[in-house]
């Protein structure tokens, strides 16, 4: 690895990895690579899944765009960042741009609170985590305040439905970034130089399509699918832990549970956020109410979304039924739509099907754009997968069970039940 004299990743020809502002679930930190691409720590089984993905499933998964090498970098002031080697040195679209997500990442790296920023600022403090860690650049990083000027806020509700915090990105993504940096701090030795701290990280990062890049106000629902969440390689302790979570949540009775969501509230101009702890506590009726809330913009139920979402889920169900031997253990399903309605959906405007021209965020015929994507395949197994311990026959019954119940609940909401 060539060590550059400049701490600026742009000068070094590297790509500064930015926080992905709309991560609502998962435990690995998702980073923004460019406007259309995100990246996440590489898991070899997941990489092999994407490389051997059945053609019928490509419509329902993020596009796989390869892998990158990632470095942990520190400058002379102790500011830390994750930087990546571009896929191609001559690919200008992968150069760093000074967007709002870059600003939040740079502020997150500062060992003291920022000042002098213009515009409305959202502030976060991380004292609880800082007290639990030994002093280090990352400790100071997490202990500091960071600021980001944005056009929309995220209002967090805790597991009991109480409004807890207001910030400038989905707090679950922030939680994942904190945990990731803390792990890196403990895994890599301190280096007194102001250059790259160590060799490239042992794990590269997967590059995947940013499935919300076309949405102005992306409303995202993360659903953990299936009645079983542990992989074939899980230890006895992990297996028991996951089985308990499933038994005590809607995973057992519905084959699906909520792992996180954000929904844009047009009346208050902010995103309402829920996390996996909220989802675990829901009863069947609570799950139905949460789906209703995900489709409610604060002023009305977005009934025009119900048909397109059900049609896509039915199409996915047909695909899953055709995938013999696949078991999508611990994978998630994202339901996505735009919280900012097109102009023709103003209160006195015609129904989307009657609107003369579709908006940029709509499907042909003026119907609202929705998206259904499967993600997180680190524990997926199928015939021919490397180091498989079990071979299954037929399609994944737990995933199918969850999809069927999800479709039925949406149908009940549509029928006013």
Coordinates of C-alpha atoms in Angstrom, one line a residue:
X1 CA 0.0 0.0 0.0
X2 CA 1.3 3.4 -0.9
X3 CA 1.2 5.9 1.9
X4 CA 0.3 9.4 0.7
X5 CA 1.7 12.6 2.2
X6 CA -1.7 14.1 2.4
X7 CA -4.4 13.2 4.9
X8 CA -7.1 14.3 2.4
X9 CA -8.5 11.2 0.7
X10 CA -9.5 13.2 -2.3
X11 CA -5.8 14.2 -2.8
X12 CA -4.8 10.6 -2.4
X13 CA -7.1 9.4 -5.1
X14 CA -9.1 7.4 -2.5
X15 CA -12.9 7.5 -1.9
X16 CA -14.1 8.7 1.5
X17 CA -16.8 6.4 2.8
X18 CA -19.7 8.4 4.1
X19 CA -22.4 7.3 6.5
X20 CA -25.5 6.1 4.8
X21 CA -28.3 8.3 6.2
X22 CA -31.2 5.9 5.7
X23 CA -30.0 2.7 7.4
X24 CA -33.0 1.5 9.5
X25 CA -31.8 -2.0 10.5
X26 CA -29.1 -4.6 10.5
X27 CA -26.0 -4.8 12.7
X28 CA -23.2 -4.1 10.1
X29 CA -22.6 -0.5 9.2
X30 CA -23.7 0.5 5.7
X31 CA -21.7 3.2 4.1
X32 CA -22.3 5.5 1.1
X33 CA -19.8 5.0 -1.7
X34 CA -21.3 7.4 -4.2
X35 CA -24.8 8.6 -4.9
X36 CA -26.0 5.3 -6.4
X37 CA -23.8 2.8 -4.5
X38 CA -23.5 1.7 -0.9
X39 CA -21.0 -0.7 0.7
X40 CA -20.9 -2.9 3.7
X41 CA -18.3 -5.2 5.3
X42 CA -17.8 -8.3 3.1
X43 CA -19.0 -11.7 4.2
X44 CA -17.8 -14.4 1.8
X45 CA -21.1 -16.3 1.9
X46 CA -23.0 -13.2 1.0
X47 CA -20.6 -12.4 -1.8
X48 CA -21.0 -15.9 -3.3
X49 CA -24.7 -15.6 -3.1
X50 CA -24.7 -12.4 -5.2
X51 CA -22.2 -13.9 -7.7
X52 CA -24.4 -16.9 -8.3
X53 CA -27.8 -15.2 -7.9
X54 CA -30.6 -16.8 -9.9
X55 CA -31.8 -14.6 -12.7
X56 CA -35.4 -14.5 -11.5
X57 CA -34.2 -13.0 -8.1
X58 CA -32.2 -10.1 -9.6
X59 CA -35.3 -7.9 -9.8
X60 CA -35.8 -8.2 -6.0
X61 CA -32.2 -7.7 -4.8
X62 CA -29.8 -4.8 -4.9
X63 CA -27.4 -4.9 -7.9
X64 CA -24.1 -6.4 -6.9
X65 CA -21.2 -4.1 -8.1
X66 CA -18.1 -5.9 -6.9
X67 CA -15.8 -5.4 -3.9
X68 CA -13.4 -2.7 -2.7
X69 CA -10.4 -2.5 -0.4
X70 CA -10.8 -0.3 2.7
X71 CA -8.3 1.4 4.9
X72 CA -8.6 3.2 8.3
X73 CA -7.0 6.6 8.0
X74 CA -5.9 9.1 10.6
X75 CA -4.5 12.6 10.0
X76 CA -2.2 14.7 12.2
X77 CA -5.1 16.0 14.3
X78 CA -6.2 12.4 15.1
X79 CA -9.3 12.5 12.9
X80 CA -10.3 9.1 11.7
X81 CA -11.9 8.0 8.4
X82 CA -12.6 5.0 6.3
X83 CA -11.3 5.3 2.8
X84 CA -11.5 2.9 -0.2
X85 CA -9.5 2.3 -3.3
X86 CA -11.7 3.1 -6.3
X87 CA -12.8 0.3 -8.6
X88 CA -11.0 2.1 -11.4
X89 CA -8.6 5.0 -11.0
X90 CA -10.0 6.7 -14.0
X91 CA -13.6 6.5 -13.0
X92 CA -14.5 10.1 -12.1
X93 CA -17.9 9.3 -10.7
X94 CA -16.2 7.6 -7.8
X95 CA -14.4 10.8 -6.6
X96 CA -15.2 12.4 -3.3
X97 CA -17.8 15.2 -3.3
X98 CA -18.5 17.5 -0.5
X99 CA -22.2 16.5 0.1
X100 CA -24.1 16.6 3.4
X101 CA -23.2 13.1 4.3
X102 CA -19.5 14.0 3.9
X103 CA -20.0 16.8 6.3
X104 CA -21.5 14.6 9.0
X105 CA -18.7 12.1 8.6
X106 CA -16.1 14.8 9.0
X107 CA -17.8 16.2 12.0
X108 CA -18.2 12.8 13.5
X109 CA -14.4 12.4 13.3
X110 CA -13.6 15.6 15.2
X111 CA -12.3 15.3 18.7
X112 CA -13.9 18.5 19.8
X113 CA -17.4 19.9 19.0
X114 CA -17.7 21.8 15.7
X115 CA -18.6 25.5 15.7
X116 CA -19.4 28.2 13.2
X117 CA -21.7 26.1 11.0
X118 CA -24.5 27.9 9.3
X119 CA -28.2 26.9 9.2
X120 CA -30.3 24.8 11.5
X121 CA -28.2 22.3 13.3
X122 CA -29.0 19.0 14.9
X123 CA -26.8 17.9 17.8
X124 CA -26.0 14.4 19.1
X125 CA -24.1 13.5 22.3
X126 CA -22.6 10.1 23.0
X127 CA -21.5 10.2 26.6
X128 CA -22.9 6.8 27.6
X129 CA -20.7 4.9 25.1
X130 CA -17.7 7.2 25.7
X131 CA -17.7 6.4 29.4
X132 CA -17.5 2.6 28.6
X133 CA -14.4 3.0 26.4
X134 CA -10.7 3.6 27.2
X135 CA -9.4 7.0 25.9
X136 CA -8.5 6.9 22.2
X137 CA -9.2 8.9 19.1
X138 CA -12.4 6.9 18.6
X139 CA -13.4 7.6 22.2
X140 CA -13.0 11.3 21.7
X141 CA -14.8 11.0 18.4
X142 CA -17.8 9.3 20.0
X143 CA -17.8 11.7 23.0
X144 CA -17.9 14.8 20.8
X145 CA -20.9 16.5 19.4
X146 CA -21.3 16.6 15.6
X147 CA -23.5 18.7 13.5
X148 CA -25.2 18.5 10.2
X149 CA -27.3 21.0 8.4
X150 CA -30.2 19.1 6.7
X151 CA -33.6 19.8 5.2
X152 CA -35.4 17.1 7.2
X153 CA -35.1 15.7 10.7
X154 CA -35.5 12.2 12.1
X155 CA -37.7 11.8 15.2
X156 CA -37.0 8.7 17.1
X157 CA -39.5 6.7 19.1
X158 CA -38.3 4.1 21.7
X159 CA -39.6 0.6 22.2
X160 CA -42.5 1.9 24.2
X161 CA -43.6 4.4 21.6
X162 CA -42.2 7.4 23.5
X163 CA -40.6 10.1 21.5
X164 CA -36.9 10.0 22.6
X165 CA -34.5 11.9 20.3
X166 CA -34.4 14.2 17.3
X167 CA -31.5 14.1 14.9
X168 CA -30.2 14.4 11.4
X169 CA -30.0 10.8 10.3
X170 CA -31.6 7.5 11.2
X171 CA -30.2 6.8 14.7
X172 CA -29.9 3.1 14.0
X173 CA -27.3 3.9 11.3
X174 CA -25.5 6.1 13.8
X175 CA -25.5 3.2 16.3
X176 CA -23.9 0.9 13.7
X177 CA -21.2 3.4 12.8
X178 CA -20.3 3.8 16.4
X179 CA -20.0 0.1 17.0
X180 CA -18.0 -0.3 13.8
X181 CA -15.5 2.4 14.7
X182 CA -15.1 1.1 18.2
X183 CA -14.3 -2.4 16.8
X184 CA -11.7 -0.9 14.5
X185 CA -10.1 1.0 17.3
X186 CA -9.7 -2.1 19.4
X187 CA -8.5 -4.3 16.4
X188 CA -5.8 -1.9 15.2
X189 CA -2.7 -0.6 17.1
X190 CA -2.2 3.1 17.7
X191 CA 0.1 4.7 15.2
X192 CA 1.8 8.0 15.9
X193 CA 2.2 8.9 12.3
X194 CA -0.4 11.0 10.5
X195 CA -1.0 8.6 7.7
X196 CA -2.7 5.2 7.2
X197 CA -2.9 3.4 10.6
X198 CA -2.3 -0.1 9.3
X199 CA -2.6 -2.4 6.2
X200 CA -5.9 -2.7 4.4
X201 CA -8.7 -4.0 6.6
X202 CA -8.7 -7.8 6.5
X203 CA -12.3 -7.8 5.2
X204 CA -13.1 -5.8 2.1
X205 CA -16.4 -4.2 1.5
X206 CA -19.3 -5.3 -0.8
X207 CA -20.5 -2.7 -3.3
X208 CA -24.3 -2.7 -3.8
X209 CA -26.9 -0.6 -5.5
X210 CA -28.3 2.2 -3.3
X211 CA -31.9 1.2 -3.6
X212 CA -33.3 4.5 -2.2
X213 CA -31.2 6.9 -4.3
X214 CA -34.2 7.7 -6.5
X215 CA -36.4 8.8 -3.6
X216 CA -36.6 12.3 -2.2
X217 CA -38.0 11.2 1.2
X218 CA -37.4 7.4 1.3
X219 CA -39.8 5.6 3.6
X220 CA -38.2 2.3 4.4
X221 CA -39.6 -0.8 6.2
X222 CA -37.1 -3.5 7.2
X223 CA -38.8 -6.8 7.7
X224 CA -37.0 -9.9 9.1
X225 CA -38.5 -12.8 7.1
X226 CA -39.1 -16.4 8.1
X227 CA -39.8 -18.4 11.2
X228 CA -36.1 -19.2 11.7
X229 CA -33.2 -16.7 11.9
X230 CA -30.1 -18.7 12.8
X231 CA -27.9 -20.1 10.1
X232 CA -26.7 -23.7 9.8
X233 CA -23.3 -22.6 11.2
X234 CA -24.7 -21.0 14.3
X235 CA -23.3 -22.1 17.7
X236 CA -25.7 -23.8 20.2
X237 CA -25.8 -20.6 22.2
X238 CA -26.5 -18.4 19.2
X239 CA -29.1 -20.9 17.9
X240 CA -30.9 -20.8 21.3
X241 CA -30.8 -17.0 21.4
X242 CA -32.3 -16.6 18.0
X243 CA -35.0 -19.3 18.6
X244 CA -36.0 -17.4 21.7
X245 CA -36.3 -14.1 19.8
X246 CA -38.5 -15.8 17.2
X247 CA -40.7 -17.5 19.7
X248 CA -41.3 -14.3 21.6
X249 CA -42.1 -12.1 18.5
X250 CA -44.3 -12.2 15.4
X251 CA -41.6 -14.3 13.6
X252 CA -43.2 -17.5 15.1
X253 CA -46.8 -16.8 14.4
X254 CA -46.5 -14.6 11.2
X255 CA -43.1 -15.5 9.8
X256 CA -42.2 -11.8 9.7
X257 CA -41.2 -9.2 12.2
X258 CA -40.2 -5.5 12.0
X259 CA -36.5 -4.8 12.3
X260 CA -36.7 -1.0 11.7
X261 CA -38.5 1.6 9.8
X262 CA -38.6 5.3 8.9
X263 CA -41.7 7.0 7.5
X264 CA -41.9 10.6 6.4
X265 CA -44.6 12.7 8.2
X266 CA -45.7 15.4 5.9
X267 CA -47.5 17.4 8.6
X268 CA -44.4 17.7 10.8
X269 CA -41.7 17.5 8.1
X270 CA -39.7 14.8 9.7
X271 CA -39.1 11.1 9.6
X272 CA -40.6 8.9 12.3
X273 CA -38.2 6.1 13.2
X274 CA -38.6 2.7 14.9
X275 CA -35.9 0.1 15.6
X276 CA -35.7 -3.6 16.0
X277 CA -36.5 -3.5 19.8
X278 CA -39.8 -1.9 19.0
X279 CA -40.5 -4.7 16.4
X280 CA -39.7 -7.5 18.8
X281 CA -42.3 -6.3 21.3
X282 CA -45.2 -6.2 18.8
X283 CA -48.1 -8.6 19.0
X284 CA -49.9 -9.6 15.8
X285 CA -52.3 -6.7 16.2
X286 CA -49.4 -4.4 17.0
X287 CA -47.7 -5.6 13.8
X288 CA -50.8 -4.7 11.8
X289 CA -50.9 -1.3 13.4
X290 CA -47.2 -0.7 12.6
X291 CA -47.8 -1.6 9.0
X292 CA -50.7 0.9 8.9
X293 CA -48.4 3.5 10.5
X294 CA -45.7 2.9 7.9
X295 CA -48.2 3.7 5.2
X296 CA -49.6 6.8 7.0
X297 CA -47.9 10.2 6.3
X298 CA -49.3 11.9 9.4
X299 CA -52.3 13.3 7.6
X300 CA -53.7 10.3 5.7
X301 CA -53.3 6.6 4.8
X302 CA -51.4 6.3 1.5
X303 CA -54.0 3.9 0.1
X304 CA -52.6 4.3 -3.4
X305 CA -49.5 2.4 -2.3
X306 CA -51.3 -0.8 -1.2
X307 CA -52.0 -2.2 -4.6
X308 CA -48.5 -1.7 -6.0
X309 CA -46.9 -3.2 -2.9
X310 CA -49.1 -6.2 -2.9
X311 CA -48.5 -6.9 -6.6
X312 CA -44.7 -6.8 -6.0
X313 CA -45.0 -9.0 -3.0
X314 CA -47.1 -11.5 -5.0
X315 CA -44.4 -11.5 -7.8
X316 CA -41.7 -12.1 -5.2
X317 CA -43.7 -14.9 -3.7
X318 CA -43.9 -16.6 -7.1
X319 CA -40.1 -16.3 -7.5
X320 CA -39.4 -17.7 -4.0
X321 CA -41.7 -20.6 -4.6
X322 CA -39.5 -21.5 -7.6
X323 CA -36.2 -21.5 -5.7
X324 CA -35.6 -25.0 -4.6
X325 CA -33.1 -25.7 -1.8
X326 CA -32.7 -22.0 -0.9
X327 CA -33.1 -21.0 2.8
X328 CA -32.9 -17.3 3.4
X329 CA -32.1 -17.5 7.1
X330 CA -31.8 -14.0 8.8
X331 CA -32.4 -12.1 5.6
X332 CA -34.5 -9.0 5.4
X333 CA -37.0 -7.6 3.1
X334 CA -37.2 -3.9 2.4
X335 CA -40.4 -2.1 1.4
X336 CA -39.7 1.4 0.0
X337 CA -41.7 4.3 -1.2
X338 CA -41.3 8.0 -1.5
X339 CA -42.7 10.1 1.4
X340 CA -42.8 13.2 -0.8
X341 CA -45.8 12.9 -3.0
X342 CA -45.7 14.2 -6.6
X343 CA -47.5 17.5 -7.3
X344 CA -50.6 15.9 -8.7
X345 CA -51.3 14.3 -5.3
X346 CA -52.0 17.6 -3.7
X347 CA -55.3 17.5 -1.7
X348 CA -57.5 18.8 -4.5
X349 CA -55.7 17.0 -7.3
X350 CA -57.0 13.8 -9.1
X351 CA -56.2 10.3 -8.0
X352 CA -52.8 9.0 -9.4
X353 CA -54.5 6.8 -12.0
X354 CA -56.4 9.9 -13.3
X355 CA -53.3 12.2 -13.4
X356 CA -52.4 13.0 -17.0
X357 CA -48.6 12.7 -16.6
X358 CA -46.6 10.5 -14.3
X359 CA -44.0 12.3 -12.1
X360 CA -40.3 11.4 -12.1
X361 CA -40.9 9.2 -9.0
X362 CA -43.9 7.4 -10.4
X363 CA -44.4 4.3 -12.4
X364 CA -46.1 4.4 -15.8
X365 CA -49.7 5.4 -15.6
X366 CA -49.1 7.7 -12.7
X367 CA -49.0 5.0 -10.0
X368 CA -46.6 5.7 -7.1
X369 CA -43.2 4.1 -7.3
X370 CA -42.6 1.4 -4.7
X371 CA -39.8 -1.1 -4.3
X372 CA -39.4 -4.5 -2.7
X373 CA -35.8 -5.7 -2.1
X374 CA -34.3 -8.7 -0.4
X375 CA -31.1 -8.0 1.5
X376 CA -28.6 -9.6 4.0
X377 CA -27.6 -13.0 2.7
X378 CA -24.7 -13.9 5.1
X379 CA -26.6 -16.9 6.4
X380 CA -28.4 -18.0 3.2
X381 CA -27.8 -21.6 2.1
X382 CA -28.6 -23.4 -1.0
X383 CA -27.5 -26.5 -3.0
X384 CA -24.0 -25.9 -4.3
X385 CA -23.2 -23.1 -1.8
X386 CA -19.7 -23.4 -0.3
X387 CA -19.2 -25.4 2.9
X388 CA -22.9 -26.2 3.1
X389 CA -23.8 -28.3 6.1
X390 CA -27.3 -29.1 5.1
X391 CA -29.1 -29.4 1.8
X392 CA -32.8 -28.6 1.8
X393 CA -35.5 -29.7 -0.7
X394 CA -38.1 -27.4 -2.1
X395 CA -38.6 -23.6 -1.5
X396 CA -38.1 -21.9 1.9
X397 CA -41.4 -22.6 3.8
X398 CA -40.8 -20.0 6.5
X399 CA -40.1 -17.2 4.0
X400 CA -43.2 -18.1 2.0
X401 CA -45.3 -18.2 5.2
X402 CA -44.1 -14.7 6.1
X403 CA -44.9 -13.3 2.6
X404 CA -48.3 -14.8 2.6
X405 CA -49.2 -13.3 6.0
X406 CA -47.7 -9.9 5.0
X407 CA -49.8 -9.9 1.8
X408 CA -53.0 -10.8 3.7
X409 CA -52.4 -8.1 6.3
X410 CA -52.0 -5.5 3.6
X411 CA -55.1 -6.7 1.9
X412 CA -57.0 -6.4 5.2
X413 CA -55.7 -2.8 5.6
X414 CA -56.9 -2.1 2.0
X415 CA -60.3 -3.5 2.8
X416 CA -60.6 -1.4 5.9
X417 CA -60.5 -4.3 8.4

